[in-house]
Structures are given as structure tokens and as C-alpha cells.
mmCIF file of C-alpha atoms in Angstrom:
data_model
loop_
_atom_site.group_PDB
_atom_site.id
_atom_site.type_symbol
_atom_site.label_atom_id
_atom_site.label_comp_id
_atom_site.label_asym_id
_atom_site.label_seq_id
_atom_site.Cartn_x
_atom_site.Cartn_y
_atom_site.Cartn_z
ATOM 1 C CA UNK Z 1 4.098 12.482 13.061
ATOM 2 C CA UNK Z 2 2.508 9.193 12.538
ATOM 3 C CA UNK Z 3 3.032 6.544 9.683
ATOM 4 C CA UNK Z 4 2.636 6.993 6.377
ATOM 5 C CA UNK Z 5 2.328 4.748 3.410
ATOM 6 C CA UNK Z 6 4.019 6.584 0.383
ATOM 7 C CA UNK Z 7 4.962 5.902 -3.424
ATOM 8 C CA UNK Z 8 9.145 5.699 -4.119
ATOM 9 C CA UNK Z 9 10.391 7.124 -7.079
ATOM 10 C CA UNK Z 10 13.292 6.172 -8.964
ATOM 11 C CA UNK Z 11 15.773 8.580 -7.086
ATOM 12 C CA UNK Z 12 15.178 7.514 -4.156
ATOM 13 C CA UNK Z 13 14.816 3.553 -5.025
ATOM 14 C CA UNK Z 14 18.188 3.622 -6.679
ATOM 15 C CA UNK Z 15 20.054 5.556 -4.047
ATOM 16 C CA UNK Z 16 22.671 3.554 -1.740
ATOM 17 C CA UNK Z 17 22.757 6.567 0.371
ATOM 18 C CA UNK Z 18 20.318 5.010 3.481
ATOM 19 C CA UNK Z 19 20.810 7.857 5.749
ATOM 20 C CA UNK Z 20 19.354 9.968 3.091
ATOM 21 C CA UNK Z 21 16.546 7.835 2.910
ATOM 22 C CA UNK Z 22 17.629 5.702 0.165
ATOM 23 C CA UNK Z 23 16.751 2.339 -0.806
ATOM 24 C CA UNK Z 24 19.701 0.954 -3.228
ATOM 25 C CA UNK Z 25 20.381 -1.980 -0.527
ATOM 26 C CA UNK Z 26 16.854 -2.903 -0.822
ATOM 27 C CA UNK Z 27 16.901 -2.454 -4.635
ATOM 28 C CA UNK Z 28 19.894 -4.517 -5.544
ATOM 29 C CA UNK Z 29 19.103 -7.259 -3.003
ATOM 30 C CA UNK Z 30 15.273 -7.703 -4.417
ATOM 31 C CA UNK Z 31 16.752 -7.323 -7.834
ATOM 32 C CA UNK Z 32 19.323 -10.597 -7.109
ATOM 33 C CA UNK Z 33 16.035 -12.390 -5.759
ATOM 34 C CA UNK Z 34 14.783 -12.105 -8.693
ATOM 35 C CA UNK Z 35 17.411 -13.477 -10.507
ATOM 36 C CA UNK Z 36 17.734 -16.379 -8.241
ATOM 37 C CA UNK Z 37 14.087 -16.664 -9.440
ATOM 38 C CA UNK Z 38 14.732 -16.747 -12.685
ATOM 39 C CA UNK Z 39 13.020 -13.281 -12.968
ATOM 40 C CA UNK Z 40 13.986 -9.982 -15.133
ATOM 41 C CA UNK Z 41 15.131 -7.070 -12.539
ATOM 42 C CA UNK Z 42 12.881 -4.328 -10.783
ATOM 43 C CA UNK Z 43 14.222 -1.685 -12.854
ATOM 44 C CA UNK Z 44 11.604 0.529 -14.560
ATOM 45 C CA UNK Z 45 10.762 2.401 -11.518
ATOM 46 C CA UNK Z 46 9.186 6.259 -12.880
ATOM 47 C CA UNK Z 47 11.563 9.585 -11.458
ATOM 48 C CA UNK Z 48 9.877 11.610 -8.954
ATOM 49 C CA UNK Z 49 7.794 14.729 -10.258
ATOM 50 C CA UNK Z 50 6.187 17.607 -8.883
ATOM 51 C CA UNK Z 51 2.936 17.376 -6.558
ATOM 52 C CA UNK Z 52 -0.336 18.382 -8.624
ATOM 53 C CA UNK Z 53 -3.516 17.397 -6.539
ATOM 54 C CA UNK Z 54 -6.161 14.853 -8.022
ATOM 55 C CA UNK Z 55 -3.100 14.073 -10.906
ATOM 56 C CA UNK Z 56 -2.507 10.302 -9.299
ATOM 57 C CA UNK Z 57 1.079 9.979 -10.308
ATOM 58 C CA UNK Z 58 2.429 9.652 -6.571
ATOM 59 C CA UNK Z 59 0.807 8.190 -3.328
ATOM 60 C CA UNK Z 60 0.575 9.066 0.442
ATOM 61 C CA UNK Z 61 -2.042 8.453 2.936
ATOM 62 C CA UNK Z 62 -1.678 8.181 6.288
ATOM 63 C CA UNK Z 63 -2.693 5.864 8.798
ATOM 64 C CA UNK Z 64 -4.808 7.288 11.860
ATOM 65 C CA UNK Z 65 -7.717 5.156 12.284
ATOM 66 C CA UNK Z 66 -7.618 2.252 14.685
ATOM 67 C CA UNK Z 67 -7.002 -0.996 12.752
ATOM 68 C CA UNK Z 68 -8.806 -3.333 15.354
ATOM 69 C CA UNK Z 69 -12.038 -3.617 13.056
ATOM 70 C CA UNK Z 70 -10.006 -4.373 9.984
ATOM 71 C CA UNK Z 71 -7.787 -6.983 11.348
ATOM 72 C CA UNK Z 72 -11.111 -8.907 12.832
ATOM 73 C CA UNK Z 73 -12.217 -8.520 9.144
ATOM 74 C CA UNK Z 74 -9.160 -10.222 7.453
ATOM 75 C CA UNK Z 75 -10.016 -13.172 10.484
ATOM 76 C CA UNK Z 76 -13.252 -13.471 9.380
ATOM 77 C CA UNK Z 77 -12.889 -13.232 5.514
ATOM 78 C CA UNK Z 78 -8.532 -14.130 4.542
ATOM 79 C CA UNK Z 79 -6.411 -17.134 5.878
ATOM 80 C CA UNK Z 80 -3.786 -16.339 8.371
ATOM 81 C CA UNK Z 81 -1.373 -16.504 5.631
ATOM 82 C CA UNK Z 82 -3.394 -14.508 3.272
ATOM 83 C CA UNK Z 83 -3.806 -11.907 6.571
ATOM 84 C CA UNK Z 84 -0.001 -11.732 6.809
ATOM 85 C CA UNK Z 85 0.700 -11.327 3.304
ATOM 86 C CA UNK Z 86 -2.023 -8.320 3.379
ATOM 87 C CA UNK Z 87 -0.417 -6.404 6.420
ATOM 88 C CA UNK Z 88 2.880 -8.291 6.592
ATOM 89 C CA UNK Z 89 4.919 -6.320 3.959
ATOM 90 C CA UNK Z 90 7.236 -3.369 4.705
ATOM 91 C CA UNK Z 91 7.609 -2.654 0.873
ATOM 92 C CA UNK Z 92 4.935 -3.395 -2.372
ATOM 93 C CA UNK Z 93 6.222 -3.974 -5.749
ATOM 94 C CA UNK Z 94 4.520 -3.797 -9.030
ATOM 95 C CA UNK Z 95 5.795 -7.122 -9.238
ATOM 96 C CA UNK Z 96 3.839 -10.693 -9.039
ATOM 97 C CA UNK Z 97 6.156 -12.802 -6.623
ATOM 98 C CA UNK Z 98 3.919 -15.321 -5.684
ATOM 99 C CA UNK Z 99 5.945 -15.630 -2.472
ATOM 100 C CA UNK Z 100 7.277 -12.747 -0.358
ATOM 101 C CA UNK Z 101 10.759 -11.461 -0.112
ATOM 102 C CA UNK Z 102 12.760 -11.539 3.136
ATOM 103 C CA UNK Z 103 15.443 -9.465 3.612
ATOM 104 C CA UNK Z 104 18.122 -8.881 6.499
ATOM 105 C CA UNK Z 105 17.796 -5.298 5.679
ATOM 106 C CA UNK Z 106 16.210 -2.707 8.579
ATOM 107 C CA UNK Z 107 12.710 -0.779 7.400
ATOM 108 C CA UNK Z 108 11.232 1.746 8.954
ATOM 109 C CA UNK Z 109 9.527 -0.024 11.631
ATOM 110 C CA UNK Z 110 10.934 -3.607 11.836
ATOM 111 C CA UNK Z 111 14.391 -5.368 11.648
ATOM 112 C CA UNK Z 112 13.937 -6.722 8.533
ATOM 113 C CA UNK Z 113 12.222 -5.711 5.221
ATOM 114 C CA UNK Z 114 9.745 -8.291 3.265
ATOM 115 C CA UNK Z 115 8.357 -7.462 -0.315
ATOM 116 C CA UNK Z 116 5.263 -8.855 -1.824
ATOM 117 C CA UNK Z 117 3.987 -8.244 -4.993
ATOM 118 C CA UNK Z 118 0.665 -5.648 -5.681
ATOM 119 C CA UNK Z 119 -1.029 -8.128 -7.838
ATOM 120 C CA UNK Z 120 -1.636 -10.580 -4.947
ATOM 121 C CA UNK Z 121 -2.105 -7.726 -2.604
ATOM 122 C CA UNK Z 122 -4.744 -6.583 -4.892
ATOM 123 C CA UNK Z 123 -6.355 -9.636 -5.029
ATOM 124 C CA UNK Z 124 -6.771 -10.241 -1.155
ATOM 125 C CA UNK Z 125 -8.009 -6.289 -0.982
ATOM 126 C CA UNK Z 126 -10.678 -6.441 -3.912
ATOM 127 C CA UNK Z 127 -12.112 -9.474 -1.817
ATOM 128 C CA UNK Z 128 -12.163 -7.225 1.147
ATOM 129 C CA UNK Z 129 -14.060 -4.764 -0.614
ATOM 130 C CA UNK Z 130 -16.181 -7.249 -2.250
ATOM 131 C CA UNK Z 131 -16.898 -8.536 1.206
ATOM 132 C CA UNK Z 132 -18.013 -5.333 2.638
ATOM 133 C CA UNK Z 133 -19.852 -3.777 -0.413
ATOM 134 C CA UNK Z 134 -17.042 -0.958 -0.548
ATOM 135 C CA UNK Z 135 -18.441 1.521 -3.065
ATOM 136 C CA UNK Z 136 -15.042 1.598 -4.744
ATOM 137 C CA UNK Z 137 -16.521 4.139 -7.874
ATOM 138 C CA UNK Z 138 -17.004 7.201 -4.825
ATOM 139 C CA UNK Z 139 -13.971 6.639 -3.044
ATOM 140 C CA UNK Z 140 -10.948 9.091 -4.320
ATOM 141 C CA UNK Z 141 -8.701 7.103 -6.637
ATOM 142 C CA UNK Z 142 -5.662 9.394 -6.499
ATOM 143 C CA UNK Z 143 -4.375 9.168 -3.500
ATOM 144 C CA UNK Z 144 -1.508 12.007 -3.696
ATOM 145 C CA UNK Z 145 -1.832 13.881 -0.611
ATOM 146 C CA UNK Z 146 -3.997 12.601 1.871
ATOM 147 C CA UNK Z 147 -6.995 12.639 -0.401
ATOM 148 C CA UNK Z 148 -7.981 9.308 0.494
ATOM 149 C CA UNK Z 149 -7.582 9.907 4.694
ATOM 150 C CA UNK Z 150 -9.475 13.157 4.661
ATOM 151 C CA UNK Z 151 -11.958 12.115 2.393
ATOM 152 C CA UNK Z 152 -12.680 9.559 5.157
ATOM 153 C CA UNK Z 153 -12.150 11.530 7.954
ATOM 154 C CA UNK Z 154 -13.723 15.005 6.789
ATOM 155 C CA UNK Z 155 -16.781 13.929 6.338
ATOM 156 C CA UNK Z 156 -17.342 12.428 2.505
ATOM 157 C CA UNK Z 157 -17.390 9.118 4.007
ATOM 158 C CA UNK Z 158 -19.953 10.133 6.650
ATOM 159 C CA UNK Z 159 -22.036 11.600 3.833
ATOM 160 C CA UNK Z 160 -21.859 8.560 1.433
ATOM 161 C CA UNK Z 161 -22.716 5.919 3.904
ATOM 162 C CA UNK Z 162 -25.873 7.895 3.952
ATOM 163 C CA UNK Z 163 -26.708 7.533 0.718
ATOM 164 C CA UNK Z 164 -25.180 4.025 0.091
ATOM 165 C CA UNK Z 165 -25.464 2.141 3.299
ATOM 166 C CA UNK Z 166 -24.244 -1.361 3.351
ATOM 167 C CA UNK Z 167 -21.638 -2.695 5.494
ATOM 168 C CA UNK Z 168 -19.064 -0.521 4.585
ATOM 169 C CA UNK Z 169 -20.906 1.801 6.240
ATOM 170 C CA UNK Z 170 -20.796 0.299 9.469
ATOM 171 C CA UNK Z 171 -17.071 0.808 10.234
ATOM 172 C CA UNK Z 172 -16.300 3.684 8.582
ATOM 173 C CA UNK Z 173 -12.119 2.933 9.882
ATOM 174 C CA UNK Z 174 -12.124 -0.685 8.986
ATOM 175 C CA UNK Z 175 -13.393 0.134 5.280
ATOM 176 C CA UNK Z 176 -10.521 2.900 5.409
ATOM 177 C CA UNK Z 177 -7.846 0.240 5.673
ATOM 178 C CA UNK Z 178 -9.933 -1.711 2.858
ATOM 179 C CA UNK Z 179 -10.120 1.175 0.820
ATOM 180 C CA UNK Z 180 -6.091 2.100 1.439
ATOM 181 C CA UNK Z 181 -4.509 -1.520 0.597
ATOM 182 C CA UNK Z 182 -6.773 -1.742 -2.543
ATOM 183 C CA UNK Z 183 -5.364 2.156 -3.321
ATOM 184 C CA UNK Z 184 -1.992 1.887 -2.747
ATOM 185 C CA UNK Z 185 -2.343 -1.818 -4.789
ATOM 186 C CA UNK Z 186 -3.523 0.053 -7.841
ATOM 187 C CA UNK Z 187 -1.360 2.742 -7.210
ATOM 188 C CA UNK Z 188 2.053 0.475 -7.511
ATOM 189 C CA UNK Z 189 0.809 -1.545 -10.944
ATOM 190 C CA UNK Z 190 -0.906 1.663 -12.486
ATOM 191 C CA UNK Z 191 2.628 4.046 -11.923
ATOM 192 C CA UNK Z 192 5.309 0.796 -11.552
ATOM 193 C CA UNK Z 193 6.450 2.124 -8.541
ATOM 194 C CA UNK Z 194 6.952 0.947 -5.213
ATOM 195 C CA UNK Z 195 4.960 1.695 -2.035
ATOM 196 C CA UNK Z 196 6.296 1.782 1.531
ATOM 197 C CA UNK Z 197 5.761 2.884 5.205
ATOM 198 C CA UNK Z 198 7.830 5.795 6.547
#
């Protein structure tokens, strides 16, 4: 068990049935935001397709590693709103919303589900990594099945802050949260899909 951060596809997005898992509530009530907004609808999200390893066209990482170090980090280097904006969010949208979403809607681990957009997620995350000299280029980019959490916790990570010390390489699980919120960021705006916990 444990929580996961995972890529939605369309099925599932688009389904009203929530004891199957599905997200339709969410979806239409986002999609009237939006409208209130003066937006266009979420609506282009890409159907599910099979698993191929290293392919990049669905996410899931999970999260084991204390988060202690990476919180201190987004005191030292975000804003308190900034922080909560970073770890606040129950869902990620390819979307820019400038300002979150709150809805009166359960998710899986609160009483209410809030939306941000990936572009300002991204944002706050490439900072993080900027911040900590995260060598972004040797860190897996797909992030299908667990590629990202094993590479960090199997050893590559070990092996790499060797050879490229900085202070990444000091707190090997705070630069795995870095490295995860700037993944799953790139994730939602390179597939148009949106990322949750579960």
C-alpha cells in the first residue's frame, strides 16, 4: 500500500461512476469553473493504453521517502503560498489557472479536492531544482512504473551523486520530491492528462 501519484486517462476522467474510481463529478465541476472563468473546457484528456516501460505515455511513482527535508526546502526557497500551491493540490491539470480550484468534492485523502494548473506547478519545481543543482538530464524522464522511485531508491541516485555532487546530493529524499513534482509537471502538459494521488 502507500500513496501513489498517477496519470488519469480519459475513461476514467469522464466516468460518473465514483465507486469505480471515476472522476466525472470532478470533471464536470472543473469544467463549469472554467466557464465561470471565461475558459474553454478540460476536454482533450488522451484514452488509457497499454503499459510499455521507458514509453512515457502514463505516470506513477510512489511516495516512500520522508518529506521532512523537502518541505524545509520549499521554507527556505517558495512563499507559503507558493509552498501550498506546490503540495496543496489533490489533482494537476494541463491547464494554467492562475488560481486553484476548490471543490466540495471528497479525494482520496482529504474532504475536498483543489486543482492547480502544471504550468505554475512547473514553475515553482524547476526553481526547486534550480536551487539544488538537480541534474535533471540523468534523472529518468518517463516515469511509467516506478522508474523514477527505484531509480532513486536502487541505487542510480547513490551512484550519480558520486559523480555529480552538488546539493542534490546531499538529500538524496528531498531531491526525490524535487525530482517527482517537476516529473509529474511535465508529465500532465507533455500527455494533457491529469495527475492525482490514489
Amino acid at each position: 500500500m502507500g500513496i501513489y501519484l498517477v496519470s488519469v486517462a480519459a475513461g476514467e476522467w469522464f466516468d460518473e461512476d465514483e465507486e469505480e474510481g471515476g472522476r466525472g463529478a470532478v470533471a464536470s465541476a472543473l469544467n463549469e469553473e472554467l466557464a465561470r472563468r471565461g475558459l474553454a473546457p478540460y476536454t482533450s484528456v488522451p484514452e488509457a493504453t497499454d503499459l510499455v516501460r521507458g514509453s512515457g505515455r502514463s505516470f506513477e511513482e510512489k511516495l516512500i521517502p520522508p518529506m521532512d527535508g523537502f518541505a524545509a526546502l520549499c521554507g527556505r526557497q517558495l512563499t507559503p503560498a507558493e509552498t501550498e500551491l506546490l503540495l496543496g493540490w489533490s489533482v494537476l491539470v494541463p491547464l494554467p489557472l492562475y488560481e486553484e480550484v476548490r471543490l466540495p468534492l471528497e479525494s482520496a485523502y482529504t474532504d475536498e479536492t483543489v486543482i492547480v494548473g502544471a504550468p505554475e506547478v512547473l514553475a515553482l519545481a524547476e526553481r526547486l531544482a534550480a536551487a539544488t543543482g538537480l541534474p535533471v538530464d540523468a534523472i529518468p524522464e518517463a516515469c511509467d512504473n516506478l522508474d523514477l522511485t527505484m531509480w532513486f531508491l536502487e541505487g542510480e541516485a547513490e551512484k550519480t551523486a558520486a559523480a555529480r555532487p552538488g546539493p542534490w546530493a546531499e538529500d538524496l529524499d528531498t531531491a526525490f520530491y524535487v525530482a517527482l513534482y517537476l516529473r509529474a509537471a511535465q508529465h500532465s502538459l507533455r500527455r494533457g492528462c491529469p495527475v492525482t494521488y490514489c
